[in-house]
Coordinates of N, CA and C in Angstrom, one line a residue:
M1262 N 81.2 146.1 76.4 CA 81.2 145.1 75.3 C 82.0 145.7 74.1
L1263 N 82.9 145.0 73.6 CA 83.7 145.4 72.5 C 83.6 144.4 71.4
I1264 N 83.1 144.8 70.2 CA 82.9 143.9 69.1 C 84.3 143.8 68.4
S1265 N 84.8 142.6 68.2 CA 86.1 142.4 67.6 C 86.1 142.8 66.1
T1266 N 87.3 142.8 65.6 CA 87.5 143.0 64.1 C 86.8 141.9 63.4
R1267 N 86.8 140.7 63.9 CA 86.1 139.6 63.2 C 84.7 139.9 63.0
G1268 N 84.0 140.4 64.0 CA 82.6 140.7 63.9 C 82.4 141.9 62.9
R1269 N 83.2 142.9 63.1 CA 83.0 144.1 62.2 C 83.3 143.8 60.8
Y1270 N 84.4 143.0 60.5 CA 84.8 142.7 59.2 C 83.7 141.8 58.5
A1271 N 83.2 140.8 59.3 CA 82.1 139.9 58.7 C 80.9 140.7 58.3
L1272 N 80.5 141.7 59.1 CA 79.4 142.6 58.7 C 79.7 143.4 57.4
R1273 N 80.9 144.0 57.4 CA 81.3 144.7 56.2 C 81.3 143.9 55.0
A1274 N 81.8 142.7 55.1 CA 81.9 141.8 53.9 C 80.5 141.4 53.5
L1275 N 79.6 141.1 54.4 CA 78.2 140.7 54.0 C 77.5 141.9 53.4
V1276 N 77.7 143.1 53.9 CA 77.1 144.3 53.3 C 77.6 144.5 51.8
Y1277 N 78.9 144.3 51.6 CA 79.5 144.4 50.3 C 78.9 143.4 49.4
L1278 N 78.8 142.1 49.9 CA 78.1 141.1 49.0 C 76.7 141.4 48.7
A1279 N 76.0 142.0 49.7 CA 74.6 142.3 49.5 C 74.5 143.4 48.4
R1280 N 75.4 144.4 48.4 CA 75.4 145.4 47.4 C 75.8 145.0 46.1
N1281 N 76.5 143.8 46.0 CA 76.9 143.3 44.7 C 76.3 142.0 44.4
G1282 N 75.1 141.8 44.9 CA 74.4 140.5 44.8 C 74.1 140.1 43.4
N1283 N 73.8 141.0 42.5 CA 73.5 140.6 41.1 C 74.7 140.3 40.3
A1284 N 75.8 140.5 40.8 CA 77.1 140.3 40.1 C 77.6 138.9 40.2
G1285 N 76.9 138.1 40.9 CA 77.4 136.7 41.1 C 78.4 136.6 42.2
F1286 N 79.3 135.7 42.1 CA 80.4 135.5 43.1 C 81.4 136.6 43.1
V1287 N 81.7 137.1 44.2 CA 82.7 138.2 44.3 C 84.0 137.5 44.7
P1288 N 85.1 137.7 44.0 CA 86.4 137.1 44.3 C 86.9 137.6 45.6
V1289 N 87.5 136.7 46.4 CA 87.9 137.2 47.8 C 89.0 138.2 47.7
P1290 N 89.9 138.2 46.7 CA 90.9 139.3 46.7 C 90.2 140.7 46.5
E1291 N 89.2 140.7 45.6 CA 88.4 142.0 45.4 C 87.8 142.4 46.7
L1292 N 87.1 141.5 47.4 CA 86.5 141.8 48.7 C 87.5 142.3 49.7
A1293 N 88.6 141.6 49.8 CA 89.7 142.0 50.8 C 90.2 143.4 50.4
E1294 N 90.4 143.7 49.2 CA 90.9 145.0 48.8 C 89.9 146.1 49.0
E1295 N 88.7 145.9 48.6 CA 87.6 146.9 48.7 C 87.4 147.2 50.2
Q1296 N 87.5 146.2 51.1 CA 87.2 146.4 52.5 C 88.5 146.7 53.3
G1297 N 89.6 146.7 52.7 CA 90.9 147.0 53.4 C 91.1 145.9 54.5
I1298 N 90.9 144.7 54.2 CA 91.0 143.6 55.2 C 92.1 142.6 54.6
S1299 N 93.0 142.1 55.5 CA 94.0 141.2 55.1 C 93.3 140.0 54.5
L1300 N 93.9 139.5 53.4 CA 93.3 138.4 52.6 C 93.2 137.2 53.5
K1301 N 94.3 136.8 54.2 CA 94.3 135.6 55.0 C 93.2 135.7 56.1
Y1302 N 93.1 136.9 56.8 CA 92.1 137.0 57.8 C 90.7 136.9 57.3
L1303 N 90.5 137.6 56.1 CA 89.2 137.5 55.5 C 88.8 136.1 55.1
E1304 N 89.8 135.4 54.6 CA 89.5 134.0 54.2 C 89.0 133.2 55.4
R1305 N 89.6 133.4 56.6 CA 89.1 132.7 57.8 C 87.7 133.1 58.2
I1306 N 87.4 134.4 58.1 CA 86.1 134.9 58.4 C 85.0 134.3 57.4
M1307 N 85.4 134.3 56.1 CA 84.5 133.8 55.1 C 84.2 132.3 55.2
A1308 N 85.3 131.6 55.7 CA 85.1 130.1 55.9 C 84.1 129.9 57.0
L1309 N 84.1 130.7 58.1 CA 83.2 130.6 59.2 C 81.8 130.9 58.7
L1310 N 81.6 132.0 57.9 CA 80.3 132.4 57.4 C 79.8 131.3 56.4
T1311 N 80.7 130.7 55.7 CA 80.2 129.6 54.8 C 79.8 128.4 55.6
R1312 N 80.5 128.0 56.6 CA 80.1 126.8 57.4 C 78.8 127.0 58.0
H1313 N 78.4 128.2 58.3 CA 77.1 128.5 59.0 C 76.0 128.9 58.1
G1314 N 76.3 128.8 56.8 CA 75.2 129.0 55.8 C 74.9 130.4 55.5
L1315 N 75.7 131.4 55.8 CA 75.4 132.8 55.5 C 75.9 133.1 54.1
V1316 N 77.0 132.5 53.6 CA 77.5 132.7 52.3 C 77.8 131.4 51.6
D1317 N 77.7 131.4 50.3 CA 78.1 130.3 49.4 C 79.5 130.6 48.9
S1318 N 80.3 129.6 48.6 CA 81.6 129.8 48.0 C 81.7 128.9 46.8
A1319 N 82.5 129.4 45.9 CA 82.9 128.6 44.7 C 84.3 128.9 44.4
S1320 N 85.0 127.8 44.0 CA 86.5 128.0 43.7 C 86.7 128.0 42.2
G1321 N 87.9 128.3 41.8 CA 88.2 128.4 40.4 C 87.8 129.7 39.8
R1322 N 87.9 129.7 38.4 CA 87.6 130.9 37.7 C 86.2 131.3 37.8
G1323 N 85.9 132.5 38.1 CA 84.5 133.0 38.4 C 84.1 132.7 39.8
G1324 N 85.0 132.2 40.6 CA 84.6 131.8 42.0 C 84.7 133.0 42.9
G1325 N 84.4 132.7 44.2 CA 84.4 133.7 45.2 C 83.3 133.4 46.2
Y1326 N 82.7 134.5 46.7 CA 81.6 134.4 47.7 C 80.4 135.2 47.2
R1327 N 79.2 134.7 47.7 CA 78.0 135.4 47.5 C 77.1 135.1 48.7
L1328 N 76.1 135.9 48.9 CA 75.2 135.6 50.0 C 74.4 134.3 49.7
A1329 N 74.2 133.5 50.7 CA 73.5 132.3 50.6 C 72.0 132.5 50.8
R1330 N 71.6 133.6 51.4 CA 70.2 133.9 51.7 C 70.0 135.4 51.3
D1331 N 68.7 135.7 51.2 CA 68.3 137.0 51.0 C 68.8 137.9 52.1
P1332 N 69.4 139.1 51.8 CA 70.0 139.9 52.8 C 69.0 140.4 53.8
A1333 N 67.7 140.4 53.5 CA 66.6 140.8 54.4 C 66.4 139.7 55.5
E1334 N 67.0 138.5 55.2 CA 66.8 137.4 56.2 C 68.1 137.2 57.0
C1335 N 69.1 138.0 56.8 CA 70.4 137.9 57.5 C 70.4 139.0 58.6
R1336 N 70.4 138.6 59.8 CA 70.3 139.6 60.9 C 71.7 139.8 61.5
V1337 N 71.9 141.1 61.9 CA 73.2 141.5 62.4 C 73.5 140.7 63.7
G1338 N 72.5 140.5 64.5 CA 72.6 139.7 65.8 C 73.2 138.3 65.5
E1339 N 72.6 137.7 64.5 CA 73.1 136.3 64.2 C 74.6 136.3 63.8
V1340 N 75.0 137.3 63.0 CA 76.4 137.4 62.6 C 77.3 137.7 63.8
L1341 N 76.9 138.6 64.6 CA 77.7 138.9 65.8 C 77.8 137.8 66.8
R1342 N 76.7 137.1 67.0 CA 76.8 135.9 67.9 C 77.7 134.8 67.3
L1343 N 77.7 134.7 66.0 CA 78.5 133.7 65.3 C 80.0 134.1 65.4
T1344 N 80.3 135.3 65.2 CA 81.7 135.8 65.2 C 82.2 136.1 66.6
E1345 N 81.4 136.5 67.5 CA 81.8 136.9 68.8 C 81.7 135.8 69.8
G1346 N 80.8 134.9 69.5 CA 80.5 133.8 70.5 C 79.4 134.2 71.4
T1347 N 79.3 135.4 71.9 CA 78.3 135.9 72.8 C 78.2 137.4 72.7
L1348 N 77.0 137.9 73.1 CA 76.9 139.4 73.2 C 76.6 139.7 74.7
A1349 N 76.8 138.7 75.6 CA 76.6 138.9 77.0 C 77.6 139.9 77.5
P1350 N 77.1 140.9 78.3 CA 77.9 141.9 78.8 C 78.7 141.5 80.1
V1351 N 78.3 140.4 80.7 CA 79.0 139.8 81.9 C 79.0 138.3 81.8
A1352 N 80.0 137.7 82.4 CA 80.2 136.3 82.2 C 79.0 135.4 82.7
C1353 N 78.3 135.9 83.8 CA 77.2 135.1 84.3 C 76.0 135.0 83.4
L1354 N 76.0 135.8 82.3 CA 74.9 135.7 81.4 C 75.2 135.0 80.1
E1355 N 76.4 134.5 80.0 CA 76.8 133.7 78.8 C 76.0 132.4 78.7
A1356 N 75.8 131.9 77.6 CA 74.9 130.8 77.3 C 75.3 129.6 78.2
N1357 N 76.5 129.2 78.3 CA 77.0 128.0 79.0 C 77.5 128.3 80.4
A1358 N 77.2 129.5 80.9 CA 77.7 129.9 82.2 C 77.1 129.0 83.3
G1359 N 78.0 128.6 84.2 CA 77.5 127.8 85.4 C 76.7 128.8 86.3
P1360 N 76.1 128.2 87.3 CA 75.3 129.0 88.2 C 76.3 130.0 89.0
C1361 N 75.8 131.2 89.2 CA 76.6 132.2 89.9 C 76.2 132.1 91.4
S1362 N 77.2 132.0 92.2 CA 76.9 131.9 93.7 C 76.3 133.2 94.2
R1363 N 76.5 134.3 93.5 CA 76.0 135.6 94.0 C 74.7 136.0 93.3
S1364 N 74.2 135.3 92.4 CA 73.0 135.7 91.6 C 71.8 136.1 92.4
G1365 N 71.6 135.4 93.5 CA 70.5 135.8 94.4 C 70.6 137.1 95.1
A1366 N 71.9 137.5 95.4 CA 72.1 138.7 96.1 C 72.8 139.8 95.3
C1367 N 72.9 139.6 94.0 CA 73.6 140.5 93.2 C 72.7 141.7 92.9
P1368 N 73.2 142.9 93.3 CA 72.3 144.1 93.0 C 72.3 144.6 91.6
T1369 N 73.2 144.0 90.7 CA 73.3 144.5 89.4 C 72.9 143.5 88.3
V1370 N 72.6 142.3 88.7 CA 72.3 141.2 87.7 C 71.1 141.6 86.8
E1371 N 70.0 142.2 87.4 CA 68.8 142.5 86.6 C 69.2 143.6 85.5
M1372 N 70.0 144.6 85.9 CA 70.5 145.6 85.0 C 71.2 144.9 83.8
W1373 N 72.1 144.0 84.1 CA 72.8 143.3 83.1 C 71.9 142.5 82.2
R1374 N 70.9 141.8 82.8 CA 70.0 141.0 82.0 C 69.2 142.0 81.0
R1375 N 68.8 143.1 81.5 CA 68.0 144.0 80.6 C 68.9 144.6 79.5
F1376 N 70.1 144.9 79.9 CA 71.1 145.4 78.9 C 71.3 144.3 77.8
H1377 N 71.5 143.1 78.2 CA 71.7 142.0 77.3 C 70.5 141.8 76.4
A1378 N 69.3 141.9 76.9 CA 68.1 141.8 76.1 C 68.0 143.0 75.1
L1379 N 68.3 144.2 75.6 CA 68.3 145.3 74.7 C 69.3 145.2 73.5
T1380 N 70.5 144.8 73.9 CA 71.5 144.6 72.9 C 71.1 143.6 71.8
N1381 N 70.7 142.4 72.3 CA 70.2 141.4 71.4 C 69.1 141.8 70.5
S1382 N 68.1 142.5 71.1 CA 67.0 143.0 70.3 C 67.4 144.0 69.3
F1383 N 68.3 144.9 69.7 CA 68.8 146.0 68.8 C 69.4 145.3 67.6
F1384 N 70.4 144.4 67.8 CA 71.1 143.8 66.7 C 70.2 142.8 65.9
D1385 N 69.3 142.2 66.5 CA 68.4 141.2 65.8 C 67.4 141.9 64.9
N1386 N 67.2 143.2 65.1 CA 66.2 144.0 64.3 C 66.9 144.8 63.2
I1387 N 68.1 144.5 63.0 CA 68.8 145.1 61.8 C 69.3 144.0 60.9
T1388 N 68.9 144.2 59.6 CA 69.3 143.2 58.6 C 70.5 143.7 57.8
I1389 N 71.1 142.7 57.1 CA 72.2 143.1 56.2 C 71.6 144.0 55.1
A1390 N 70.4 143.7 54.7 CA 69.7 144.5 53.6 C 69.6 145.9 54.1
A1391 N 69.2 146.1 55.3 CA 69.1 147.5 55.8 C 70.4 148.2 55.9
L1392 N 71.4 147.5 56.3 CA 72.8 148.1 56.3 C 73.2 148.5 54.9
A1393 N 72.9 147.6 54.0 CA 73.3 147.8 52.6 C 72.6 149.0 51.9
S1394 N 71.4 149.3 52.5 CA 70.7 150.4 51.9 C 71.2 151.8 52.3
G1395 N 72.0 151.8 53.3 CA 72.7 153.0 53.8 C 72.3 153.5 55.2
P1396 N 72.9 154.5 55.7 CA 72.7 154.9 57.0 C 71.4 155.6 57.4
D1397 N 70.6 155.8 56.4 CA 69.3 156.4 56.6 C 68.4 155.6 57.6
I1398 N 68.6 154.3 57.7 CA 67.8 153.5 58.5 C 67.9 153.9 60.0
F1399 N 68.9 154.6 60.4 CA 69.1 155.0 61.8 C 68.6 156.4 62.1
E1400 N 68.2 157.2 61.1 CA 67.8 158.6 61.3 C 66.6 158.7 62.3
S1401 N 65.5 158.0 62.0 CA 64.4 158.1 62.9 C 64.7 157.5 64.3
A1402 N 65.4 156.4 64.3 CA 65.8 155.8 65.6 C 66.7 156.7 66.4
S1403 N 67.6 157.4 65.8 CA 68.5 158.2 66.5 C 67.8 159.4 67.2
Q1404 N 66.7 159.8 66.7 CA 66.0 160.9 67.3 C 65.3 160.5 68.6
R1405 N 65.1 159.2 68.8 CA 64.5 158.7 70.0 C 65.6 158.3 71.0
L1406 N 66.8 158.2 70.6 CA 67.9 157.7 71.5 C 68.5 158.9 72.2
P1407 N 68.9 158.8 73.5 CA 69.7 159.8 74.1 C 71.0 160.0 73.5
H1408 N 71.5 161.2 73.4 CA 72.8 161.5 72.8 C 73.9 161.6 73.9

């Protein structure tokens, strides 16, 4: 699984907005410059996030973007599924996948199902608020993970 720039940039933008939440709307040129993202590309990402209720937008003087919800209610899994379409590691596990003719005899399908469940659980248990608070959230978890 490879997370695209769209997914990574969306998360970075949301974390930046979370860290600047009390400042009101953040102008998109500022957001693009701070994150090193093309303005045009960021505008498309922000439009997607706006359509799906993750951010609010305002045009004109003092306009820009801000989080539409509390950052503690925004889950990384939601953002990645929105930007990536799916987190399924194989085509047969995608949401709209047709029946696989080999699923009954596939020796690896259960492994892929478990991996998919672990991936979704991992990302669904991380909030934008946690990412905005810094990398310390992973210290205790990394001690339990194999290196």
